[in-house]
Coordinates of C-alpha atoms (C1' of nucleotides) in Angstrom, one line a residue:
Chain Z
M16 CA 13.8 -24.0 45.2
V17 CA 13.1 -20.5 46.1
C18 CA 13.7 -17.9 43.5
T19 CA 15.5 -15.0 44.8
A20 CA 14.7 -11.6 43.4
N21 CA 18.2 -11.6 42.1
D22 CA 17.7 -14.7 40.1
L23 CA 14.6 -13.4 38.6
Q24 CA 16.1 -10.1 37.6
Q25 CA 18.2 -11.9 35.2
W26 CA 15.7 -14.2 33.7
N27 CA 16.8 -13.7 30.3
D28 CA 15.9 -17.0 28.9
F29 CA 12.4 -17.0 30.0
P30 CA 10.4 -19.3 30.0
K31 CA 13.2 -21.7 30.7
G32 CA 13.4 -22.3 34.4
L33 CA 9.7 -21.9 34.8
R34 CA 8.7 -23.5 38.1
V35 CA 5.8 -25.8 37.7
L36 CA 3.9 -27.4 40.5
L37 CA 2.6 -30.7 39.2
L38 CA 0.0 -32.6 41.1
D39 CA -1.1 -35.7 39.4
G40 CA -2.3 -38.9 41.0
D41 CA -1.6 -40.9 37.9
T42 CA 2.0 -41.7 37.9
T43 CA 2.1 -42.5 34.2
S44 CA 0.6 -39.2 33.1
A45 CA 2.6 -37.4 35.8
S46 CA 5.9 -38.6 34.4
Q47 CA 4.8 -38.0 30.9
I48 CA 4.0 -34.4 31.7
R49 CA 7.0 -34.0 33.8
S50 CA 9.3 -35.2 31.1
N51 CA 7.7 -32.9 28.6
L52 CA 8.1 -30.0 30.9
E53 CA 11.6 -30.8 31.7
A54 CA 12.4 -31.2 28.0
V55 CA 11.8 -27.5 27.7
D56 CA 13.8 -26.7 30.8
Y57 CA 11.0 -26.1 33.1
I58 CA 11.6 -27.0 36.7
V59 CA 9.0 -29.5 37.9
T60 CA 8.0 -30.2 41.4
E61 CA 5.8 -33.2 41.4
F62 CA 3.2 -34.2 43.9
C63 CA 0.9 -37.1 43.9
N64 CA -0.9 -36.1 47.0
E65 CA -3.0 -33.0 47.3
T66 CA -2.2 -32.3 50.9
E67 CA 1.5 -32.3 50.1
A68 CA 1.0 -30.0 47.2
L69 CA -1.1 -27.7 49.2
S70 CA 1.3 -27.5 52.1
A71 CA 4.3 -27.1 49.8
F72 CA 2.6 -24.2 48.1
S73 CA 1.4 -22.7 51.3
S74 CA 4.8 -22.8 53.0
N75 CA 6.4 -21.2 50.0
P76 CA 4.1 -19.8 47.5
E77 CA 6.8 -18.0 45.6
S78 CA 8.4 -21.2 44.6
F79 CA 6.1 -21.7 41.7
H80 CA 5.0 -19.9 38.7
V81 CA 2.3 -22.2 37.5
A82 CA 0.5 -25.3 38.8
I83 CA -0.8 -28.2 36.9
I84 CA -3.5 -29.9 38.9
E85 CA -5.2 -33.1 38.1
V86 CA -8.9 -33.6 38.9
N87 CA -10.4 -37.0 38.9
A88 CA -13.4 -38.7 40.4
N89 CA -11.7 -39.1 43.7
N90 CA -10.0 -35.9 44.3
G91 CA -12.4 -33.5 42.7
H92 CA -13.0 -31.3 45.7
R93 CA -9.3 -31.4 46.7
G94 CA -8.4 -30.1 43.3
F95 CA -10.8 -27.3 43.8
Q96 CA -9.3 -26.7 47.1
F97 CA -6.0 -26.0 45.5
L98 CA -7.7 -23.7 43.1
E99 CA -9.1 -21.7 45.9
T100 CA -5.9 -21.6 47.8
A101 CA -3.5 -20.7 45.1
K102 CA -5.3 -17.8 43.7
E103 CA -2.2 -16.0 42.7
L104 CA -0.9 -18.8 40.6
P105 CA -2.2 -19.6 37.1
I106 CA -3.6 -23.1 37.5
I107 CA -4.1 -25.5 34.8
M108 CA -6.4 -28.4 35.4
T109 CA -5.9 -31.7 33.8
S110 CA -8.1 -34.7 33.7
N111 CA -8.9 -37.7 31.7
I112 CA -12.6 -37.3 32.4
H113 CA -14.4 -35.2 29.9
C114 CA -17.0 -33.6 32.1
L115 CA -18.2 -30.3 31.0
S116 CA -19.5 -29.3 34.4
T117 CA -16.3 -30.1 36.0
M118 CA -14.4 -28.1 33.4
M119 CA -16.7 -25.2 34.0
K120 CA -16.4 -25.4 37.6
C121 CA -12.6 -25.4 37.4
I122 CA -12.6 -22.4 35.1
A123 CA -15.2 -20.7 37.3
L124 CA -13.0 -21.2 40.2
G125 CA -10.1 -19.5 38.4
A126 CA -8.3 -22.2 36.6
V127 CA -6.8 -20.7 33.5
E128 CA -7.3 -23.8 31.4
F129 CA -8.6 -27.2 31.5
L130 CA -6.7 -29.8 29.6
L131 CA -7.8 -33.3 28.8
K132 CA -5.2 -35.9 29.0
P133 CA -3.0 -36.8 27.4
V134 CA -1.7 -33.3 27.4
S135 CA 0.2 -32.5 24.3
E136 CA 3.8 -31.5 24.3
D137 CA 2.9 -28.2 22.8
K138 CA 0.3 -27.4 25.4
L139 CA 2.8 -28.0 28.1
R140 CA 5.5 -26.0 26.5
N141 CA 3.2 -23.1 26.2
I142 CA 2.0 -22.9 29.7
W143 CA 4.3 -20.0 30.2
Q144 CA 1.7 -18.0 28.4
H145 CA -0.5 -18.3 31.4
V146 CA 2.2 -17.1 33.6
V147 CA 2.8 -14.1 31.5
H148 CA -0.9 -13.5 31.2
K149 CA -1.2 -13.7 34.9
A150 CA 1.7 -11.5 35.4
F151 CA 0.1 -8.8 33.3
N152 CA -3.4 -9.3 34.5
A153 CA -3.4 -9.7 38.2
G154 CA -7.0 -8.6 38.1
G155 CA -6.7 -5.8 40.4
S156 CA -5.2 -7.9 43.2
P157 CA -1.6 -7.3 43.9
I158 CA 0.6 -9.3 41.6
S159 CA 2.3 -12.3 43.0
E160 CA 5.9 -11.8 43.9
T161 CA 6.7 -14.8 41.8
L162 CA 5.2 -13.3 38.8
K163 CA 6.7 -9.8 39.1
P164 CA 9.9 -10.9 37.6
V165 CA 8.1 -12.5 34.8
K166 CA 6.5 -9.3 33.9
V167 CA 9.7 -7.4 34.1
S168 CA 11.4 -10.0 32.0
V169 CA 8.7 -10.0 29.4
V170 CA 8.6 -6.3 29.2
S171 CA 12.3 -6.1 28.8
M172 CA 12.2 -8.7 26.1
L173 CA 9.7 -6.8 24.2
Q174 CA 10.9 -3.3 24.6
P175 CA 14.1 -3.3 22.6
K176 CA 12.4 -5.3 20.0
Q177 CA 9.8 -2.7 19.5
E178 CA 12.5 -0.2 18.6
N179 CA 13.9 -2.4 16.0
E180 CA 10.6 -3.2 14.6
E181 CA 10.0 0.3 13.6
Q182 CA 12.6 -0.3 11.1
N183 CA 12.4 -3.9 10.4
C184 CA 10.7 -6.2 12.7
K185 CA 10.0 -8.8 10.2
I186 CA 13.0 -10.9 10.6
S187 CA 13.5 -10.4 14.2
I188 CA 10.3 -11.9 15.2
E189 CA 9.9 -14.2 12.4
T190 CA 10.8 -17.2 14.4
E191 CA 8.9 -16.3 17.5
N192 CA 5.4 -17.2 18.2
V193 CA 3.0 -14.5 18.4
I194 CA 3.0 -12.6 21.6
R195 CA -0.1 -10.9 22.5
V196 CA -0.7 -9.0 25.6
H197 CA -4.0 -7.4 26.2
E198 CA -3.3 -4.1 27.7
N199 CA -6.9 -3.5 28.4
D200 CA -7.5 -6.6 30.3
Q201 CA -7.0 -5.0 33.5
E202 CA -9.8 -2.6 32.8
Q203 CA -12.0 -5.4 31.7
S204 CA -11.3 -7.9 34.4
A205 CA -13.4 -6.5 37.1
G206 CA -13.1 -9.7 39.0
S207 CA -9.8 -11.4 39.3
D208 CA -8.1 -13.7 36.9
K209 CA -11.0 -14.9 35.0
Y210 CA -9.3 -14.3 31.7
P211 CA -7.2 -17.3 31.1
A212 CA -4.7 -17.1 28.3
P213 CA -5.7 -19.0 25.3
S214 CA -4.6 -22.6 25.3
T215 CA -2.9 -22.3 22.0
P216 CA -0.5 -19.8 20.8
Q217 CA -2.0 -16.8 19.2
I218 CA -0.3 -17.5 16.1
K219 CA -3.2 -19.6 15.2
Q220 CA -5.5 -16.8 15.5
G221 CA -3.2 -14.7 13.5
S222 CA -3.0 -17.2 10.8
R223 CA -6.6 -17.7 10.6
L224 CA -6.9 -14.1 10.3
L225 CA -4.3 -13.5 7.7
N226 CA -3.3 -16.7 6.0
H227 CA -6.0 -17.2 3.5
G228 CA -5.9 -17.9 -0.1
D229 CA -2.5 -18.3 -1.6
C230 CA -1.2 -15.1 -0.1
Q231 CA 1.9 -14.9 1.7
Y232 CA 2.1 -12.4 4.4
Q233 CA 4.7 -10.5 6.0
I234 CA 4.7 -8.3 9.0
N235 CA 5.8 -4.8 9.2
C236 CA 5.2 -3.6 12.6
M237 CA 5.0 0.0 13.2
S238 CA 5.0 1.2 16.7
E239 CA 2.8 4.0 17.7
K240 CA 2.4 6.0 20.7
V241 CA 0.1 4.3 23.1
S242 CA -2.6 6.3 24.7
G243 CA -1.5 7.2 28.1
E244 CA -4.4 5.6 30.0
H245 CA -2.8 2.3 30.4
D246 CA -0.7 0.9 33.1
S247 CA 2.7 2.3 32.6
E248 CA 4.2 -1.1 32.7
S249 CA 2.1 -2.2 29.8
K250 CA 2.6 0.7 27.6
S251 CA 5.3 -0.6 25.5
I252 CA 3.8 -3.9 24.7
E253 CA 2.6 -4.2 21.2
T254 CA 0.3 -6.5 19.6
M255 CA 2.1 -8.4 17.0
F256 CA 1.0 -10.9 14.5
C257 CA 3.5 -12.6 12.5
N258 CA 3.9 -15.5 10.3
P259 CA 7.0 -17.1 9.2
I260 CA 7.6 -16.0 5.7
D261 CA 9.9 -16.4 2.8
E262 CA 12.7 -14.0 3.1
R263 CA 12.2 -12.8 -0.3
N264 CA 9.0 -11.3 0.6
L265 CA 10.4 -9.2 3.3
H266 CA 10.8 -6.3 1.1
T267 CA 7.9 -4.1 0.6
R268 CA 9.4 -3.0 -2.6
E269 CA 11.6 -5.4 -4.2
P270 CA 14.7 -4.4 -6.0
H271 CA 14.1 -3.7 -9.6
H272 CA 15.5 -6.8 -10.9
M273 CA 13.3 -9.0 -8.9
P274 CA 10.0 -10.1 -10.1
R275 CA 7.5 -7.9 -8.5
K276 CA 4.6 -9.1 -6.4
T277 CA 1.5 -7.4 -5.6
V278 CA 1.7 -6.3 -2.1
I279 CA -1.0 -5.0 0.0
K280 CA 0.0 -3.8 3.3
E281 CA -2.5 -3.9 6.0
E282 CA -2.3 -2.1 9.2
N283 CA -3.4 -4.2 12.0
D284 CA -4.9 -2.2 14.6
S285 CA -5.2 -4.0 17.8
G286 CA -7.5 -1.5 19.2
D287 CA -5.4 -0.8 22.2
G288 CA -3.5 2.0 20.6
S289 CA -0.8 -0.2 19.3
K290 CA -0.8 -1.5 15.9
S291 CA 1.2 -3.4 13.4
E292 CA 1.3 -3.4 9.7
V293 CA 1.0 -6.6 7.9
N294 CA 2.1 -7.0 4.3
M295 CA 0.4 -9.5 2.3
S296 CA 2.2 -10.4 -0.8
H297 CA 1.6 -12.8 -3.5
H298 CA 3.2 -13.7 -6.7
P299 CA 1.5 -12.3 -9.6
D300 CA 0.3 -14.9 -12.0
N301 CA 1.7 -14.1 -15.4
I302 CA 4.0 -11.3 -15.3
D303 CA 3.6 -9.4 -18.5
S304 CA 1.4 -11.5 -20.6
G305 CA 1.2 -8.7 -23.0
N306 CA -2.0 -7.0 -23.4
D307 CA -4.1 -9.9 -22.7
N308 CA -5.9 -9.2 -19.5
G309 CA -7.5 -12.6 -19.3
G310 CA -5.8 -14.6 -16.7
A311 CA -3.9 -11.9 -15.0
A312 CA -6.9 -10.2 -13.7
E313 CA -8.4 -13.1 -11.9
N314 CA -5.3 -14.2 -10.3
L315 CA -4.4 -10.8 -9.2
S316 CA -7.7 -10.4 -7.7
K317 CA -7.5 -13.6 -5.8
A318 CA -4.4 -12.7 -4.1
S319 CA -4.5 -9.0 -3.5
V320 CA -7.6 -8.9 -1.6
P321 CA -7.8 -8.8 2.1
N322 CA -10.9 -10.7 2.6
T323 CA -13.5 -10.1 5.3
S324 CA -11.7 -12.1 7.8
C325 CA -9.3 -9.3 8.0
K326 CA -12.1 -7.0 8.9
S327 CA -11.1 -6.9 12.5
N328 CA -7.9 -5.3 11.3
R329 CA -9.8 -2.2 10.4
K330 CA -7.8 0.7 9.2
K331 CA -6.2 1.3 6.0
M332 CA -4.3 -0.8 3.6
K333 CA -1.8 0.5 1.3
V334 CA -2.0 -0.8 -2.2
D335 CA 1.2 -1.4 -3.9
W336 CA 0.6 -0.6 -7.6
T337 CA 2.9 -3.1 -9.1
S338 CA 3.4 -2.9 -12.8
E339 CA 1.1 -5.8 -13.2
L340 CA -1.6 -4.1 -11.3
H341 CA -1.0 -0.9 -13.2
K342 CA -1.3 -2.7 -16.5
K343 CA -4.6 -3.8 -15.5
F344 CA -5.5 -0.4 -14.6
V345 CA -4.3 1.1 -17.8
K346 CA -6.0 -1.6 -19.7
A347 CA -9.2 -0.7 -18.0
V348 CA -8.7 3.0 -18.7
E349 CA -8.1 2.4 -22.3
Q350 CA -11.0 0.2 -22.6
L351 CA -13.2 2.8 -21.1
G352 CA -11.8 5.7 -22.9
V353 CA -11.1 9.0 -21.4
D354 CA -14.6 10.2 -20.8
Q355 CA -15.6 6.9 -19.2
A356 CA -12.5 6.3 -17.2
I357 CA -13.8 7.0 -13.8
P358 CA -12.8 5.2 -10.7
S359 CA -15.9 3.1 -10.3
R360 CA -15.8 1.9 -13.9
I361 CA -12.1 1.2 -13.8
L362 CA -12.6 -0.7 -10.7
D363 CA -15.2 -2.8 -12.3
L364 CA -13.1 -3.6 -15.3
M365 CA -10.1 -4.4 -13.2
K366 CA -11.9 -7.0 -11.3
T367 CA -9.4 -6.9 -8.7
E368 CA -10.8 -8.1 -5.5
G369 CA -10.0 -6.0 -2.5
L370 CA -9.2 -2.9 -4.5
T371 CA -11.4 -0.1 -3.6
R372 CA -12.7 2.8 -5.6
H373 CA -10.6 5.0 -3.5
N374 CA -7.6 3.1 -4.3
V375 CA -8.3 3.4 -8.0
A376 CA -9.2 7.1 -7.6
S377 CA -6.0 7.8 -6.0
H378 CA -4.1 6.0 -8.6
L379 CA -6.1 7.6 -11.3
Q380 CA -5.1 10.9 -10.0
K381 CA -1.5 10.1 -10.1
Y382 CA -1.9 8.6 -13.5
R383 CA -3.6 11.7 -14.9
M384 CA -1.0 13.8 -13.3
H385 CA 1.6 12.2 -15.3
K386 CA -0.4 11.9 -18.4
R387 CA -1.5 15.4 -18.4
H388 CA 1.7 16.9 -17.0
I389 CA -0.2 18.9 -14.6
L390 CA 1.8 21.6 -13.2
P391 CA 1.4 22.5 -9.6
K392 CA 0.3 26.0 -10.3
D393 CA -2.1 26.9 -13.0
E394 CA 0.0 29.8 -14.2
D395 CA 2.5 27.3 -15.2
Q396 CA 0.1 25.4 -17.3
R397 CA -1.3 28.5 -19.0
L398 CA 2.1 29.7 -19.9
L399 CA 3.3 26.4 -21.2
W400 CA 0.8 25.8 -23.9
P401 CA -0.6 29.1 -24.8
H402 CA -1.6 28.0 -28.2
H403 CA -3.7 25.2 -26.9
P404 CA -6.7 25.4 -24.8
P405 CA -6.0 24.0 -21.4
G406 CA -6.2 20.3 -21.3
A407 CA -5.6 19.9 -25.0
R408 CA -2.0 19.3 -24.7
D409 CA -0.8 16.4 -26.5
P410 CA -1.5 13.5 -24.3
T411 CA 1.1 11.3 -25.6
H412 CA 4.0 13.4 -24.6
Q413 CA 5.3 13.4 -21.2
T414 CA 6.7 16.7 -21.6
S415 CA 6.6 18.9 -18.6
Y416 CA 5.3 17.8 -15.3
Y417 CA 7.5 19.7 -12.9
P418 CA 6.6 19.5 -9.3
R419 CA 7.7 22.8 -7.8
S420 CA 10.8 21.3 -6.6
H421 CA 11.6 19.7 -9.9
R422 CA 11.5 22.7 -12.1
P423 CA 14.6 23.4 -14.0
I424 CA 16.6 25.8 -12.1
M425 CA 18.9 26.8 -14.8
A426 CA 17.7 29.8 -16.7
F427 CA 18.6 30.5 -20.2
P428 CA 19.4 34.0 -21.4
P429 CA 17.4 35.9 -23.9
Y430 CA 17.6 34.5 -27.3
H431 CA 16.4 35.7 -30.6
Y432 CA 14.6 33.0 -32.2
N433 CA 13.9 32.9 -35.8
N434 CA 11.6 30.7 -37.6
T435 CA 14.3 28.2 -38.4
T436 CA 14.9 27.5 -34.8
L437 CA 11.4 26.3 -34.7
S438 CA 12.1 23.5 -37.0
M439 CA 12.4 20.2 -35.5
P440 CA 15.6 19.4 -33.8
P441 CA 16.5 15.8 -33.5
A442 CA 14.6 14.2 -30.7
Y443 CA 16.3 11.9 -28.3
P444 CA 16.1 11.1 -24.8
M445 CA 17.5 13.6 -22.6
W446 CA 18.4 11.5 -19.7
G447 CA 17.8 8.0 -18.7
S448 CA 19.5 6.9 -21.8
Q449 CA 22.2 9.2 -23.2
P450 CA 21.7 10.9 -26.5
P451 CA 23.4 9.0 -29.3
A452 CA 27.0 9.7 -29.4
G453 CA 27.7 12.6 -31.6
S454 CA 24.1 13.4 -31.9
H455 CA 25.0 16.9 -31.2
P456 CA 28.2 18.8 -31.3
A457 CA 30.0 18.9 -28.1
T458 CA 29.6 22.6 -28.2
V459 CA 25.9 22.4 -28.0
Q460 CA 25.0 23.0 -24.5
M461 CA 22.0 21.2 -23.3
W462 CA 20.4 23.7 -21.1
G463 CA 19.1 22.3 -17.9
Q464 CA 20.7 19.0 -18.4
P465 CA 23.4 19.2 -15.9
G466 CA 22.1 18.6 -12.5
Y467 CA 18.6 18.4 -13.6
P468 CA 16.7 17.1 -10.8
H469 CA 15.0 13.9 -11.7
S470 CA 13.0 11.6 -9.6
H471 CA 12.9 7.9 -10.0
W472 CA 10.1 8.4 -12.3
Q473 CA 12.7 9.0 -14.8
L474 CA 15.2 6.6 -13.6
S475 CA 13.9 3.5 -12.1
D476 CA 11.9 0.8 -13.5
Q477 CA 9.8 0.7 -10.5
S478 CA 7.0 2.9 -11.3
W479 CA 7.9 5.2 -13.9
Q480 CA 8.5 3.0 -16.8
Y481 CA 5.1 1.8 -17.1
W482 CA 3.7 5.2 -17.6
N483 CA 5.8 5.9 -20.6
P484 CA 4.1 5.2 -23.8
Y485 CA 7.5 5.1 -25.5
P486 CA 9.7 2.6 -23.7
G487 CA 13.2 3.6 -23.7
M488 CA 12.3 7.1 -24.4
Q489 CA 12.5 9.8 -21.9
A490 CA 10.1 12.5 -22.6
E491 CA 11.2 15.2 -20.3
A492 CA 13.9 16.7 -22.6
W493 CA 13.8 20.2 -21.7
G494 CA 13.2 22.3 -24.6
C495 CA 13.3 19.5 -27.1
P496 CA 10.2 18.4 -28.7
V497 CA 9.5 14.9 -27.7
M498 CA 8.0 12.3 -29.8
P499 CA 8.5 8.8 -30.9
P500 CA 11.9 8.9 -32.5
E501 CA 10.9 7.1 -35.5
Q502 CA 8.0 9.3 -36.3
G503 CA 8.3 12.7 -35.1
G504 CA 5.3 14.8 -34.6
Y505 CA 2.5 14.1 -32.4
S506 CA 0.3 12.6 -34.9
S507 CA 1.0 9.2 -33.5
Y508 CA -1.2 8.0 -30.8
P509 CA 0.1 4.8 -29.7
Q510 CA -2.6 2.6 -28.5
N511 CA -1.2 2.5 -25.1
A512 CA -1.2 6.2 -24.8
S513 CA -3.9 5.3 -22.5
G514 CA -7.2 6.7 -22.7
F515 CA -6.6 10.3 -23.4
R516 CA -7.6 10.1 -26.9
S517 CA -11.1 9.5 -27.8
A518 CA -12.2 7.5 -30.8
G519 CA -12.6 10.3 -33.2
G520 CA -9.1 11.7 -32.9
H521 CA -10.4 14.1 -30.4
V522 CA -9.2 14.6 -27.0
V523 CA -11.9 14.9 -24.5
E524 CA -11.2 16.3 -21.2
N525 CA -13.2 18.0 -18.6
G526 CA -16.1 17.7 -20.8
H527 CA -14.6 19.6 -23.7
R528 CA -13.7 18.3 -27.0
Y529 CA -10.8 19.7 -28.9
S530 CA -9.8 19.0 -32.4
M531 CA -6.3 17.7 -32.6
P532 CA -4.1 18.2 -35.6
R533 CA -3.4 14.8 -37.0
K534 CA -0.6 15.6 -39.3
S535 CA 2.9 16.5 -38.5
F536 CA 3.9 18.9 -35.9
N537 CA 2.6 22.3 -36.9
I538 CA 5.5 24.6 -37.4
H539 CA 3.4 27.2 -39.1
L540 CA 2.6 29.0 -36.0
S541 CA 1.2 32.4 -36.4
E542 CA 3.7 35.2 -35.7
E543 CA 1.5 36.2 -32.9
V544 CA 1.7 32.9 -31.2
V545 CA 5.3 32.6 -31.7
D546 CA 5.8 36.0 -30.3
K547 CA 3.8 35.2 -27.2
V548 CA 5.6 31.9 -26.7
M549 CA 8.9 33.7 -27.0
K550 CA 8.0 36.3 -24.5
E551 CA 6.9 33.8 -22.0
A552 CA 9.9 31.6 -22.5
I553 CA 12.1 34.5 -22.0
S554 CA 10.3 36.0 -19.1
K555 CA 9.9 32.7 -17.3
P556 CA 13.2 31.1 -18.0
W557 CA 12.7 28.6 -15.3
L558 CA 9.9 27.0 -17.0
P559 CA 10.3 24.2 -19.5
L560 CA 10.4 25.3 -23.0
P561 CA 7.3 24.8 -25.0
L562 CA 7.0 22.1 -27.5
G563 CA 9.0 22.8 -30.5
L564 CA 11.6 25.0 -28.9
K565 CA 15.1 24.0 -27.9
P566 CA 17.5 25.9 -25.8
P567 CA 20.0 28.0 -27.7
S568 CA 23.4 26.6 -28.2
T569 CA 26.2 28.1 -26.2
E570 CA 27.6 29.6 -29.4
G571 CA 24.3 31.1 -30.2
V572 CA 24.0 32.7 -26.8
L573 CA 27.6 33.9 -26.8
A574 CA 27.2 35.3 -30.3
E575 CA 24.1 37.1 -29.3
L576 CA 25.7 38.5 -26.2
T577 CA 28.6 39.7 -28.2
R578 CA 26.4 41.3 -30.7
Q579 CA 24.8 43.1 -27.9
G580 CA 28.1 44.2 -26.7
I581 CA 28.4 41.9 -23.7
C582 CA 31.7 40.2 -24.0
N583 CA 32.5 39.1 -20.5
I584 CA 30.3 36.5 -19.0
P585 CA 31.0 35.3 -15.6
Q586 CA 31.9 31.7 -15.5
I587 CA 29.3 29.5 -14.1
N588 CA 30.1 26.1 -12.8
G589 CA 32.9 25.4 -15.1
S590 CA 30.8 26.0 -18.2
H591 CA 32.9 27.3 -21.0
T592 CA 33.0 30.9 -21.7
Q593 CA 34.6 32.2 -24.7
G594 CA 35.6 35.7 -25.1
Chain D
dG9 C1' -15.5 12.1 -9.1
dT10 C1' -11.8 15.2 -8.4
dC11 C1' -8.6 17.5 -6.1
dA12 C1' -5.5 19.0 -2.4
dT13 C1' -3.1 17.5 1.1
dA14 C1' -1.9 14.5 5.0
dA15 C1' 0.4 10.3 6.0
dT16 C1' 3.6 7.3 5.0
dA17 C1' 7.4 5.0 2.7
dT18 C1' 11.9 5.1 0.5
Chain G
dA1 C1' 16.0 15.6 4.3
dA2 C1' 14.0 15.1 0.1
dT3 C1' 11.0 12.8 -2.7
dA4 C1' 7.5 9.5 -4.2
dT5 C1' 3.4 7.1 -3.4
dT6 C1' -1.0 6.3 -1.5
dA7 C1' -4.9 7.4 1.6
dT8 C1' -8.1 10.6 3.0
dG9 C1' -11.4 14.0 3.2
dA10 C1' -13.4 18.3 1.4

DNA sequence: GTCATAATAT
DNA sequence: AATATTATGA
């Protein structure tokens, strides 16, 4: 019955083969326990006599990983004797006598657990936890030879997993119970093994912690470097909570076609330097119930909030701004109006539990960015809309937010505009949806269109779509005035243009109030302004064209070049060059 | 409250 | 590796 080192090296199916010393004077309970243990492939050595058990253990202490010892009215002191003898073993006491002082005494003497009979199948199956715990927490005393392989085995079981989990640990540990190893315990356990493993799997703790409300949770473990203070053997162990979960929820961001859920990811910091990230998802109540914010708000709030029981998992949560959540946000913003739309008020209106002011502020920032087309550098802003005071740009038009890396890279050559070119060209989406067939002659080159870098803001439903006041319309047509196709002109302020128009047809921003023209697009720009715009457009060809301008047609450019005596134009990327 | 930017996710 | 999104802190 001796385990050789070799055997233990290859203990791949731990805890199967766990060697249990069973001492129980009651043959009925003994056989019940035994059969339960053997049912899970533990190896049971049964004794009904303390002396035998003691001598068996003493003669070969390394034959056992764990002992289950019964105490009863008759053998009390003998049971304690075993406790005192087999210090290096995790010892579980059993009894049918519910006596608090006895229990305490057992625990005080080092028993890892005291179980009242009848001992449940689950408890018996889980006794391996005590073995692992002991293996990792020898309490300063040298670890038992028997337990060393356990430690090695557990470490090796956990290590490769950790790597996977960085990518996707959700599935891999889905079916496992929670494994929790306290790395710090060694520091804490000044004495010896007075830190019995919990009698029940930690998953209970985890679920109490996480499984509240109608949320469904998912785990998304992220490994993190462990501070170097810990025992090297323990470094790789992570704290992991996980709940079984519907596969569909395993995606933090679902594919577009799937109904989206509000997801709040919570990082679960175990405090020992390792952490895991837990995603809590729920199904949004009524997806897209129009503008009615009635039911949606409450339901959302119910589910998206990590309540206080999660407090222990301090650290940050990442809010996933689903379109539903965003709708609420927009609704709140609109309700408040521009000048009132500040994070705290928005937060109030949203009534979404768990959402913080910071969350809203962050989202508001992004929202404003897209609404206002803020350019990364102020120069860009200045130049774009020289005829408007800063901030007075038409809020309904998603015209020109170009992150540095997104600016059009294709320059266009000098072009002599006349007033007629300022008349409104047909507006159509530039990308996303194709311009209507034949909407422009094939010869009309859309400057900047080919290879125009676009983010998924333009392309995917995910987050972009709900910003756009004109669904189906892409507003970033470079050089083309952009407006609702059916109306033209920026006189139209759709109600959901979201909060950048105040009640009186004024745009209020940064405390300033600007009059906005309400009629059609103003083509009667002063010569001065036109001139300025032209100059800037020409001198900064990489910038988007101002509202009302469109890039010249290829013919126009070529004609102009020819007129200037430039007949040979180097070919660029297969674009056609005539002449 | 806002903004820039770091951190993180895709 | 680039880009988007969110958190964080000034």
